[in-house]
Structures are given as C-alpha cells and as structure tokens.
XYZ file of C-alpha atoms in Angstrom:
664
model
C -49.035 100.514 142.886
C -48.985 103.087 145.671
C -46.665 106.080 145.507
C -45.657 107.789 148.735
C -45.131 111.563 148.653
C -41.666 112.908 149.375
C -40.792 114.130 152.842
C -38.194 116.719 153.795
C -35.326 115.102 155.690
C -34.026 116.406 158.998
C -31.324 119.039 158.665
C -28.706 116.874 160.378
C -28.388 113.118 160.557
C -28.669 111.833 164.126
C -28.580 108.091 163.437
C -32.258 107.736 164.273
C -34.948 106.619 161.898
C -36.431 109.521 159.925
C -39.994 110.411 160.899
C -42.803 108.679 159.057
C -45.154 110.780 156.929
C -48.706 111.452 158.054
C -51.085 108.607 157.520
C -52.868 108.746 154.212
C -56.344 107.188 154.277
C -56.036 106.385 150.593
C -52.712 104.622 150.873
C -53.691 101.716 153.067
C -52.325 98.383 151.935
C -52.277 94.791 152.910
C -49.393 92.351 152.552
C -50.158 91.804 148.902
C -49.942 95.412 147.762
C -46.817 96.779 146.140
C -45.080 99.870 147.466
C -42.665 101.725 145.253
C -40.488 104.177 147.154
C -38.871 106.266 144.445
C -36.411 109.112 144.463
C -32.669 109.295 144.683
C -30.429 109.892 147.653
C -28.629 112.550 145.707
C -31.744 114.743 145.536
C -31.613 115.475 149.267
C -35.054 114.005 149.967
C -36.036 111.027 152.089
C -39.340 109.282 151.753
C -41.091 106.879 154.058
C -38.822 104.526 156.035
C -39.579 100.841 155.508
C -40.182 98.647 158.566
C -39.623 95.173 157.104
C -37.278 93.001 159.212
C -35.450 91.817 156.071
C -33.650 94.129 153.634
C -32.218 92.885 150.337
C -29.983 95.130 148.223
C -29.177 93.973 144.725
C -30.217 94.177 141.124
C -29.781 90.756 139.595
C -31.239 87.250 139.705
C -29.860 86.451 143.167
C -31.667 89.408 144.740
C -34.934 88.254 143.182
C -34.466 84.630 144.247
C -33.506 85.700 147.752
C -36.567 87.918 148.094
C -38.761 85.083 146.866
C -37.175 82.676 149.340
C -37.718 85.004 152.309
C -41.304 85.892 151.461
C -42.604 82.519 150.291
C -40.804 80.109 152.602
C -40.141 82.196 155.701
C -43.149 84.559 155.397
C -40.938 87.564 156.087
C -41.724 91.087 154.803
C -38.852 92.253 152.633
C -37.655 95.674 151.559
C -35.779 95.362 148.279
C -33.374 98.085 147.160
C -32.810 98.035 143.397
C -30.865 100.291 141.087
C -33.814 100.730 138.750
C -37.445 99.734 139.173
C -37.639 99.351 135.387
C -34.869 96.768 135.251
C -35.624 93.074 134.854
C -35.144 92.454 138.584
C -37.227 95.481 139.535
C -40.111 94.374 137.326
C -39.979 90.828 138.733
C -40.063 92.182 142.279
C -43.050 94.346 141.411
C -44.769 91.258 140.041
C -44.154 89.422 143.317
C -46.038 92.106 145.206
C -48.796 92.958 142.738
C -49.594 89.576 141.200
C -48.488 87.080 143.854
C -49.561 89.134 146.869
C -46.257 88.900 148.755
C -45.084 91.509 151.325
C -42.446 93.224 149.187
C -41.495 96.898 149.287
C -39.220 98.221 146.546
C -36.906 101.215 146.869
C -35.148 102.614 143.829
C -31.677 104.023 144.483
C -28.567 104.377 142.392
C -26.327 103.191 145.257
C -26.795 102.005 148.863
C -25.849 105.263 150.525
C -26.485 105.933 154.208
C -29.740 107.771 153.456
C -30.935 104.898 151.278
C -30.161 102.363 153.996
C -32.088 104.467 156.502
C -35.048 104.617 154.115
C -34.891 100.837 153.770
C -35.205 100.477 157.558
C -31.735 99.158 158.321
C -31.803 100.945 161.711
C -34.512 98.561 162.948
C -34.181 95.611 160.560
C -33.091 92.157 161.684
C -30.987 91.272 158.644
C -29.484 92.908 155.575
C -28.325 91.089 152.446
C -25.942 92.938 150.140
C -26.163 91.072 146.848
C -24.696 93.550 144.372
C -22.305 92.126 141.815
C -19.644 94.694 142.789
C -17.596 93.573 145.810
C -16.507 97.103 146.640
C -20.080 98.357 146.674
C -21.113 95.569 149.054
C -18.188 96.305 151.385
C -18.959 100.032 151.571
C -22.632 99.333 152.245
C -21.763 96.788 154.953
C -19.596 99.282 156.804
C -22.359 101.899 156.634
C -24.990 99.416 157.821
C -22.832 98.255 160.732
C -22.436 101.874 161.841
C -26.192 102.478 161.629
C -27.213 99.238 163.375
C -24.466 97.276 165.189
C -26.864 94.387 165.895
C -28.064 93.758 162.366
C -27.195 90.449 160.718
C -25.149 91.126 157.598
C -24.978 88.722 154.660
C -22.485 89.809 152.003
C -22.001 88.515 148.512
C -18.287 88.646 147.699
C -16.375 86.972 144.910
C -12.972 87.509 146.555
C -12.877 84.725 149.142
C -9.716 85.873 150.898
C -11.006 89.410 151.310
C -14.346 87.996 152.433
C -12.725 86.105 155.290
C -10.906 89.207 156.512
C -14.047 91.331 156.264
C -16.164 88.771 158.101
C -13.735 88.760 161.022
C -13.565 92.553 161.032
C -17.323 93.125 161.092
C -17.931 90.321 163.600
C -15.335 91.760 165.986
C -16.908 95.183 165.617
C -20.212 93.648 166.687
C -18.693 91.878 169.685
C -17.074 95.132 170.794
C -20.412 96.892 170.574
C -22.295 94.145 172.412
C -20.134 91.451 174.078
C -23.239 89.487 175.093
C -24.310 88.973 171.501
C -24.088 85.163 171.096
C -24.728 84.832 167.412
C -22.397 85.513 164.527
C -23.819 88.569 162.792
C -21.724 88.674 159.624
C -21.725 86.006 156.924
C -19.817 86.238 153.647
C -21.045 83.982 150.856
C -20.384 83.551 147.158
C -23.041 82.425 144.717
C -20.339 81.264 142.312
C -18.772 78.978 144.939
C -22.187 77.499 145.753
C -23.056 76.749 142.148
C -19.660 75.554 140.885
C -19.792 72.036 142.421
C -23.211 71.354 140.888
C -22.103 72.528 137.453
C -18.922 70.447 137.589
C -20.817 67.372 138.758
C -23.344 67.780 135.941
C -20.577 68.010 133.333
C -18.579 65.064 134.720
C -21.214 62.360 134.579
C -18.576 59.763 135.372
C -17.567 61.372 138.670
C -19.091 59.408 141.546
C -18.268 61.675 144.471
C -18.587 65.353 145.322
C -16.920 67.278 148.123
C -19.050 69.672 150.165
C -17.277 72.158 152.420
C -19.328 72.336 155.608
C -18.145 74.504 158.459
C -14.494 73.599 157.960
C -15.311 69.934 157.365
C -15.231 68.086 154.072
C -18.340 65.977 153.456
C -18.177 63.515 150.587
C -21.466 62.907 148.838
C -21.147 59.901 146.539
C -23.359 58.759 143.685
C -24.773 55.244 143.736
C -26.027 53.731 140.511
C -29.314 51.882 140.317
C -29.160 48.354 141.641
C -26.323 48.875 144.130
C -27.100 47.580 147.641
C -28.503 50.104 150.108
C -26.497 50.786 153.257
C -23.453 48.753 152.223
C -20.991 48.767 155.106
C -17.966 48.247 152.861
C -18.747 51.438 150.918
C -18.839 53.591 154.041
C -22.398 54.745 153.327
C -23.917 56.657 156.257
C -27.333 57.564 154.851
C -29.161 58.323 151.624
C -29.532 62.038 151.027
C -31.523 61.927 147.792
C -32.897 59.657 145.093
C -32.329 61.257 141.698
C -35.097 61.804 139.179
C -33.110 60.230 136.384
C -33.689 56.462 136.171
C -30.857 54.206 135.145
C -32.312 53.487 131.705
C -33.320 56.181 129.200
C -36.945 57.223 129.433
C -39.225 58.580 126.782
C -41.952 59.726 129.148
C -43.104 63.313 128.857
C -43.310 63.766 132.638
C -40.108 64.105 134.598
C -40.315 62.953 138.242
C -38.766 65.213 140.852
C -35.836 63.981 142.984
C -36.681 62.524 146.394
C -34.834 64.577 149.016
C -34.146 62.935 152.400
C -36.376 59.919 151.701
C -37.222 57.289 154.303
C -35.820 53.778 154.130
C -38.945 52.304 152.540
C -38.861 54.721 149.619
C -35.109 54.211 149.220
C -35.524 50.447 148.990
C -38.300 50.846 146.419
C -36.527 53.383 144.197
C -32.939 52.100 144.491
C -33.526 49.335 141.958
C -34.272 51.734 139.091
C -32.977 55.154 140.126
C -29.596 56.544 141.137
C -28.945 57.838 144.648
C -26.782 60.416 146.427
C -25.421 59.170 149.748
C -23.353 60.697 152.539
C -20.218 58.609 152.455
C -17.432 60.078 154.594
C -16.420 63.104 156.633
C -12.899 64.449 157.085
C -11.524 67.576 158.677
C -10.373 70.284 156.287
C -6.628 70.626 156.579
C -6.173 73.944 154.799
C -8.055 77.157 154.302
C -7.748 76.884 150.563
C -10.224 75.331 148.235
C -7.951 72.428 147.264
C -6.161 70.841 150.229
C -3.916 68.595 148.158
C -0.275 69.809 148.312
C 0.408 68.379 144.860
C -2.457 70.373 143.386
C -1.312 73.559 145.119
C 2.238 73.006 143.787
C 0.918 72.451 140.300
C -1.034 75.694 140.442
C 1.947 77.670 141.727
C 4.356 76.226 139.155
C 2.544 75.701 135.860
C 4.717 73.597 133.591
C 5.505 74.145 129.957
C 4.521 71.091 127.882
C 7.571 69.595 126.142
C 5.576 68.956 122.995
C 5.164 72.726 122.599
C 8.807 73.549 123.298
C 10.114 70.659 121.161
C 7.610 69.565 118.476
C 7.819 65.895 117.417
C 9.013 66.619 113.851
C 11.778 68.889 115.058
C 12.915 66.335 117.607
C 12.873 63.609 114.929
C 15.195 65.710 112.730
C 17.577 66.262 115.627
C 17.560 62.529 116.399
C 18.453 61.663 112.793
C 21.342 64.143 112.755
C 22.682 62.916 116.079
C 22.489 59.342 114.825
C 24.432 60.234 111.694
C 27.113 61.949 113.757
C 27.515 58.822 115.888
C 27.902 56.729 112.743
C 30.508 59.144 111.373
C 32.413 59.034 114.672
C 32.598 55.226 114.558
C 33.679 55.199 110.907
C 36.346 57.850 111.571
C 37.735 55.706 114.387
C 37.922 52.653 112.102
C 39.496 54.530 109.164
C 42.048 56.677 110.998
C 42.916 54.203 113.777
C 42.798 57.141 116.219
C 41.626 56.621 119.810
C 37.775 56.687 120.117
C 37.603 60.102 121.828
C 40.036 61.619 119.318
C 38.027 60.135 116.448
C 34.767 61.554 117.865
C 36.420 64.980 118.241
C 37.632 64.955 114.623
C 34.163 63.923 113.446
C 32.524 66.829 115.321
C 35.033 69.286 113.863
C 34.227 67.997 110.391
C 30.496 68.326 111.152
C 30.807 72.023 112.000
C 33.338 72.684 109.204
C 36.191 73.463 111.595
C 38.497 70.546 110.791
C 41.606 70.646 108.572
C 41.109 69.401 105.001
C 42.101 65.721 104.729
C 44.134 66.211 101.536
C 46.898 63.712 102.276
C 44.675 61.222 104.172
C 43.047 58.091 102.910
C 40.108 58.216 100.508
C 37.768 56.906 103.203
C 38.744 59.758 105.516
C 38.152 62.301 102.786
C 34.702 60.858 101.989
C 33.722 60.923 105.669
C 34.815 64.550 105.933
C 32.647 65.505 102.974
C 29.626 63.658 104.372
C 30.136 65.256 107.787
C 30.259 68.697 106.160
C 26.990 68.043 104.311
C 25.376 66.857 107.530
C 26.608 70.001 109.256
C 24.890 72.117 106.620
C 21.608 70.356 107.476
C 22.254 70.765 111.217
C 22.510 74.565 111.151
C 18.865 75.257 110.093
C 17.665 72.651 112.584
C 19.467 74.429 115.427
C 18.079 77.743 114.219
C 14.561 76.273 114.198
C 14.993 75.028 117.768
C 15.981 78.521 118.906
C 12.989 80.119 117.173
C 10.601 77.475 118.526
C 11.844 77.938 122.081
C 11.584 81.720 121.812
C 8.066 81.514 120.440
C 6.980 79.018 123.105
C 8.263 81.097 125.986
C 6.742 84.232 124.493
C 3.324 82.604 124.306
C 3.648 81.169 127.812
C 2.099 84.377 129.180
C -0.507 84.604 126.411
C -3.548 82.514 125.618
C -2.925 79.002 124.400
C -4.755 77.471 121.490
C -6.262 73.975 121.751
C -3.547 71.444 120.908
C -4.065 69.085 118.020
C -5.339 65.666 118.925
C -7.047 66.791 122.137
C -10.025 64.577 122.974
C -12.268 63.835 125.946
C -12.100 67.412 127.203
C -14.757 69.838 128.482
C -15.670 72.948 126.504
C -16.421 75.789 128.928
C -18.249 78.781 127.463
C -18.162 81.920 129.597
C -15.343 82.997 131.908
C -17.209 85.314 134.243
C -17.493 84.795 137.988
C -19.213 81.419 137.720
C -17.109 80.239 134.809
C -13.910 81.133 136.679
C -14.912 79.018 139.681
C -15.882 76.095 137.444
C -12.592 76.343 135.547
C -10.691 76.344 138.838
C -12.421 73.168 140.012
C -12.078 71.358 136.690
C -8.365 72.146 136.575
C -7.942 70.917 140.154
C -9.567 67.619 139.155
C -7.105 67.235 136.277
C -9.788 67.567 133.580
C -8.731 68.949 130.202
C -10.642 72.158 129.484
C -10.951 74.406 126.449
C -12.557 77.788 127.218
C -14.578 79.974 124.872
C -14.978 83.635 125.810
C -16.198 86.567 123.753
C -14.608 89.271 125.919
C -10.774 89.148 126.049
C -10.885 91.186 129.272
C -13.234 88.805 131.101
C -12.446 87.903 134.705
C -11.523 84.293 134.004
C -9.203 84.935 131.060
C -6.336 85.820 133.395
C -6.979 82.642 135.390
C -6.967 80.538 132.221
C -3.688 82.159 131.177
C -2.075 81.389 134.544
C -3.259 77.777 134.399
C -2.164 77.416 130.745
C -5.675 76.412 129.730
C -6.491 76.881 126.016
C -8.876 79.773 125.316
C -10.707 80.564 122.086
C -11.731 84.224 121.851
C -15.027 84.567 120.001
C -18.781 84.189 120.126
C -19.690 80.530 120.595
C -22.918 81.025 118.651
C -20.945 81.936 115.513
C -19.902 79.260 113.064
C -16.383 77.978 113.479
C -15.830 79.044 117.106
C -16.894 75.795 118.737
C -15.086 73.905 115.988
C -11.917 75.754 117.030
C -12.530 74.431 120.558
C -12.553 70.877 119.107
C -16.200 70.304 119.995
C -16.295 67.151 117.833
C -13.940 65.329 120.220
C -15.203 66.859 123.496
C -17.109 64.963 126.172
C -19.194 67.839 127.545
C -20.006 71.495 126.976
C -20.811 73.978 129.758
C -22.710 77.114 128.685
C -22.318 79.471 131.658
C -22.835 82.991 130.357
C -25.357 85.312 131.999
C -27.637 85.202 128.948
C -30.201 82.392 128.762
C -30.615 82.819 125.010
C -26.867 82.591 124.355
C -26.567 79.505 126.540
C -29.489 77.826 124.783
C -28.168 78.710 121.330
C -24.744 77.373 122.232
C -26.213 74.155 123.579
C -28.285 73.588 120.427
C -25.323 74.340 118.164
C -23.101 71.988 120.172
C -25.760 69.291 119.918
C -25.790 69.710 116.139
C -21.998 69.375 116.020
C -22.012 66.268 118.207
C -25.350 64.693 119.047
C -24.237 62.598 122.027
C -22.292 65.318 123.846
C -23.261 66.123 127.448
C -24.788 69.594 127.661
C -25.028 71.704 130.823
C -26.781 75.063 130.541
C -27.071 77.933 132.965
C -30.728 79.018 132.806
C -32.520 81.440 135.112
C -36.189 80.589 134.578
C -37.155 77.203 136.042
C -40.223 76.730 133.833
C -38.235 77.635 130.738
C -35.494 75.222 131.810
C -38.003 72.387 132.255
C -39.437 72.962 128.771
C -35.941 73.106 127.228
C -34.849 69.921 128.995
C -37.958 68.062 127.916
C -37.582 69.174 124.294
C -33.879 68.326 124.080
C -34.352 64.952 125.733
C -37.168 64.147 123.330
C -35.063 65.056 120.296
C -31.907 63.346 121.618
C -33.044 60.646 124.084
C -29.599 59.041 124.347
C -27.794 62.282 125.214
C -27.463 63.974 128.595
C -28.937 67.448 129.074
C -28.804 69.425 132.315
C -29.827 72.950 133.271
C -28.808 74.752 136.433
C -29.630 78.165 137.911
C -26.884 79.827 139.941
C -29.307 82.048 141.838
C -31.576 79.102 142.698
C -28.640 77.126 144.072
C -27.311 80.057 146.115
C -30.524 81.620 147.456
C -31.202 79.025 150.228
C -27.821 79.622 151.842
C -28.241 83.403 151.715
C -31.793 83.243 153.102
C -30.883 80.878 155.921
C -27.940 83.088 156.900
C -30.313 86.054 157.076
C -32.558 84.085 159.411
C -29.614 83.816 161.800
C -28.601 80.175 161.817
C -25.256 78.546 161.223
C -25.293 77.326 157.640
C -22.437 74.887 157.064
C -22.801 74.224 153.353
C -25.131 73.281 150.533
C -25.297 70.222 148.288
C -26.988 70.786 144.910
C -29.175 67.875 143.796
C -30.254 68.498 140.209
C -32.181 71.805 140.420
C -32.848 71.385 144.166
C -30.600 72.033 147.161
C -29.860 70.252 150.427
C -28.552 72.535 153.175
C -26.350 71.411 156.078
C -27.143 73.289 159.314
C -25.728 73.339 162.855
C -28.693 73.763 165.213
C -29.113 74.049 168.959
C -31.872 71.678 170.113
C -33.062 73.993 172.925
C -36.786 73.681 173.556
C -37.737 72.704 170.030
C -40.562 70.151 170.180
C -39.370 68.612 166.911
C -36.199 67.346 168.619
C -36.085 67.605 172.421
C -36.953 64.328 174.109
C -37.157 62.485 170.803
C -34.870 59.807 169.449
C -32.862 60.358 166.282
C -35.279 58.088 164.443
C -38.328 59.979 165.740
C -36.776 63.369 164.906
C -36.262 62.344 161.275
C -38.912 63.893 159.032
C -38.688 62.529 155.464
C -38.506 65.271 152.888
C -37.753 67.934 155.511
C -34.731 67.222 157.748
C -32.512 64.480 159.105
C -30.097 64.429 162.045
C -26.618 63.534 160.806
C -24.238 64.238 163.689
C -23.957 65.353 167.308
C -21.498 67.924 168.640
C -19.694 66.258 171.570
C -18.249 69.499 172.934
C -19.649 70.951 176.133
C -21.981 73.953 175.638
C -19.402 76.398 177.025
C -16.665 75.015 174.740
C -18.577 75.139 171.447
C -17.338 77.277 168.571
C -19.396 78.556 165.638
C -16.898 76.971 163.238
C -17.068 73.196 163.643
C -13.456 72.849 162.495
C -12.115 75.396 164.966
C -10.235 74.363 168.080
C -11.723 75.063 171.478
C -9.848 75.991 174.665
C -10.666 73.550 177.466
C -10.311 74.057 181.195
C -6.600 73.208 181.410
C -5.763 75.703 178.661
C -5.193 73.041 176.025
C -6.775 73.317 172.599
C -8.666 70.496 170.988
C -10.711 70.280 167.784
C -14.472 69.997 167.788
C -15.577 66.365 167.972
C -18.639 65.290 166.025
C -20.332 61.914 166.326
C -21.497 60.843 162.860
C -23.777 57.902 162.215
C -25.695 58.289 165.470
C -27.623 55.364 166.873
C -31.257 55.714 165.937
C -32.292 55.260 169.553
C -30.246 58.189 170.918
C -32.521 60.659 172.747
C -31.852 64.315 171.945
C -31.436 66.663 174.905
C -32.083 70.394 175.128
C -28.326 71.027 175.594
C -27.357 69.183 172.402
C -26.182 70.766 169.178
C -26.811 68.679 166.082
C -25.861 68.824 162.424
C -28.856 68.486 160.116
C -29.409 67.938 156.429
C -32.511 69.895 155.472
C -34.526 70.762 152.420
C -35.526 74.340 151.705
C -39.025 73.735 153.077
C -37.703 71.941 156.145
C -35.246 74.718 156.887
C -38.044 77.256 156.591
C -40.100 75.341 159.161
C -37.185 75.176 161.580
C -36.341 78.853 161.305
C -39.922 80.071 161.097
C -42.335 77.714 162.896
C -45.422 79.346 161.385
C -44.614 77.695 158.081
C -45.236 74.319 159.697
C -48.947 74.987 159.561
C -48.861 75.720 155.859
C -49.536 72.928 153.375
C -46.339 71.392 152.030
C-alpha cells in the first residue's frame, strides 16, 4: 500500500485540477498496486488528484460490484471514493488492488464534497457513478460534478423513481445547454432495487411463466418454457431463446450444478430443451404509462384500498344478526295472522314490540300477548348485537390506518422478510400481481412499513430468527419465503428456520457472496432435494446496468437469469466489424450477443428513448418503429441502429474492444 503525502491546496478554487505532487521515485506503481488517498475534505488539504477515467462513489456492495465490473470486464482504471477505508467495502476494494492486481485507487472521504470530487479526478474523468444509499447525497454530488465537468457521464442511484426522472431531465438539459453538439445522453438514473425486484419475484413465484422487462419504454415479455415443449412454436409467439436454465426438469442429486446457457445457438437449444427449462422472448408491446403497472384496474386498486367485509362484519356476528332478523320476520307474519291487521301494520306492530315501544296487549288475545313477550325477549338479545356491530366497525376503521395482522385461514401466500428498499419494491410487485403477502420486519420505522400499511398488507413486527415470529406469519401454510434483509447471516438463518417449519417451502435468499451462495444452495438442495432453494444478489443483478451506462451506451433494461444477467442494448452499427456488412445470422455470437430488432426510423429522426415520438418532416409526431423477428439474411448497414440482447462479457467486448482478445 502506497501513501501519498499531503499537498497544500491553492488558496482559491478556480475549477481546474489541483497540481500533482512532485514525482516520488519510491512511489512508482503498476496497475496492480493499491493507492490509498487518505485525508478529509474538512481538514483543508488536498492530496494527489486521480486520473482514472471512471470514478465510483459509494460504500456498499453495489460500489464494490460496479468497480469489479469496470476493472475486470472493461479493463478501466477506477477511482473509488468510500466513506471509510476500514469498512467492509473499503477492505474489499483494497483486496481488488493488492491481491487481484486491478487498477483501483481508493479515496477516503466522509462525503463527496467539491474538493473530494476534484481529488477523485472528476474534472477529467469520463464517467462518474454515485452509488450512495442516500438519494439526497447522490443528488448534491451530481450537481457539484456537473458544475465541475459539464461533459462527464453521470450515473445516479436513486430510489425515488419520480424524482429520478425529473433530475435526469434537468441534468441532461444542463449538458445540452453547455454543449449543444453533445450527441449522447450524459445522465442516467438507475435503481438497484428496481433491477433486482423482478428476479426475486420470479424466483418466489415458481408457477409464474412470464416476466415483464421494461426496456426503453417498451415492455418485453420473457416467458418460461418447461422441458419438452417444442422449440420455436409459432402458436406461442416465441421469437428466440434467450437462455437455457441450469435447473433440469427432474430433481437432481448431483454435486455439480451446471451454469445456465445464455444466448445459446439453435443446436444447443435443441439438445438441452428436452431436459432443461428455457427462457424465451415472447412478445413486445409499447408501454402505455409512465408508471410501473400500466393496468388501470391495478392503479385504481392501489389508489382505493378496500376494507375487507369479513373484518368489518365477522361471520359469527353476521350469523347472529341473520337469526334475529329471521325471528322478527316470523313474528311479523304471526302478528298478521293473529290480529288480522294489514301486513304492513302487523310488521310495524311487531317492530315496536321488538324494541319495547309498543302498548301492552292487556285486552288482546292470548296469542298476541305471547308474541309481544317473545318479541320483547328478542329485542333484549338484539341490543347487545347492535352494540357489538358498532364496536366492531369502530375498531376496524381505527385499524385501517395501522398494521394488519395475518387473517386466520390464510394459505398459499408469500412470507416477505425485510421491508427495506429491495423489500418495498418486491412487495409492490407482488401486490400488483394479486399475490397474498405477509411481511415480517424488525424495525417498525422501516421504509416499506408505510407501503404495507397503505396496501393493507399484513405485517408482523419482530425478528424472523426468533421463535414464534414466522409462526405468526403463518409459515406452515405459505408457499414461499423471501429473506431480503441486508444481512447474509440473518437471511440464511431465516431460510433454515423456515425450512424446519415447512420442509417443502420455496426459499429465496438475498446473499452477497457468490461462492457462499453456491455452497449454501448445494447444501440445502442436498438436505431437501424436493424443495426449491434460490439465492440472489441485488448488487450482482444491478452492476451490469450501472457499468454499461458508465461506458456511455443506451441500456434499455436487464433480465435476470438465475444469478446471471442479460442486458438489452440499443447500439449504432457504425463501423463495427462485428456487425457492418454481416447478416443477422452471421452477427449472432452465441454466449455473447444476439440481434433482436432493427430501428426503422431514419438516423435524423431517432430518439434515445425507443418509446418516444419523433417529429417527422411534415411536423407530425410518430412513435419509434422497431422490426422484431428480423430475417436471418438481413444485411446490417453502418446507418442501422439495432437492439441487442447481450451477456456481461459480450457487452464488455462491444463497449471495450480490447476485451475481445482476452480469453473468455
């Protein structure tokens, strides 16, 4: 580890890069040596300014995964700004540089102030990723970075999607004002929770056969095909096979788990389709709304949550009311027969007797007197029933704004543990699909508790690893359990405890370490071969989209496939030898990329957003037209823009051609 001595900063900030310190003959380093640039911006000192083209600011798993993605796949030097070099992320980044020999420079700073960004080399960097967990901190840093370097590509991690859209437009317009000739969008707002939520939901709902991927304003439907189904069936609308899953159709007891086949060729699909499930691209539709759920019925349901009648009027209470009403009807008929009064008059007299407001029938017949006594007794029973209805209604409406408890008899639901950022997104999607959910959260002030309250989803407050908490969530009758806290040990302990409560329950865990996840999966599958066990890493699923956005290409969306990711990209063919002059069939590289669609718009009419409308020559507006299911003999031209499905390695080769020479 090489420490760089402190340098005195200039007396006044001029917007230029601070001068570099004199060369130290003892501080020479190659790309595998770790630099630690310490100090704090508050001390009034600035040390050496980093010159890496990529800057990553963050102090959690996403920052580490993103740095790994940029250095390993794209061979880019990275300057990482962390809150503490002694934190878990800081130590992992140090290990990347010292043990793995990757070009990583680490700067320790309490916050991304303007001086810290200058030290990180933002003034000359190509891209900056702001991956802090605090949205406000990322926004402040983005505004500072845009002022320092108007041309830098900004990639922001924001949980608030609405605010993210406004901020992306604001920063992009600021860039266009500074340089109108800049052709490329320089601000991208992403959310790791949004990227990971579809994969977690799909893993929990093993019966769901289709997944929706939002890609540049379009909705791509990736459907699951079970083993043995015909390949390329026209009736099913199948366009192509995106992946062959590693899970065979029948349970295996082998110790080695095969990896999924991403973008396989037709020969491998035909061979594996008989015994392994597939993920296919089935249909494409244009997104009709800017919200996450375009269905009007779903939006109405979320705006107007309904109060279940079984909570407002319990079955036993309603049965008592029904019995009393039936008795009153009988008394009304008998009063009509005994008194010979008109039916309405007889019913009125019967009701008066029921409430004790009728005149005593002293001089009437014996039958009339008996009916009056029975009506009075029934009225005495009716008063506590009415009082109970009032109390039940008051209690139900009072708890409408509080947390619900799991209703008795609930079965086939999903137990969701953890209502943080990721858990909130997963809860939102499960509720939109109409899946019954019971949440377990230890912190009553967690982010997703308010969402669960607004959706009237039952929540159990407590530690899921403690006895009795999962039982309160009715784990014995649940179909799946999702352990989505930020602690690997808590998620594993919850999964094991849930497996003990119900051995055949589907378990989905959020685990950071891939090797640890593989060992856990293998052990749990060996102990419970008939049960389903999945592990997913949020940072692993999100890092490819963040890294590709930093490289400056239009990333449309990502499709998680087990613990791997397929990325959808809009790419200009240009002078790329991989595409120009080649047919669609020749441009297809199995395991790397595949051409899915062609943008039919003229080059001067193209918009970065594929769902946006373009203004044509006559002033009319028309949506972008994409040709899906291209003929395999179509020859790609330099003026074409295509939509690709790529793997992480394939995307790295496209964005950084030097990686093509590396062994894959």
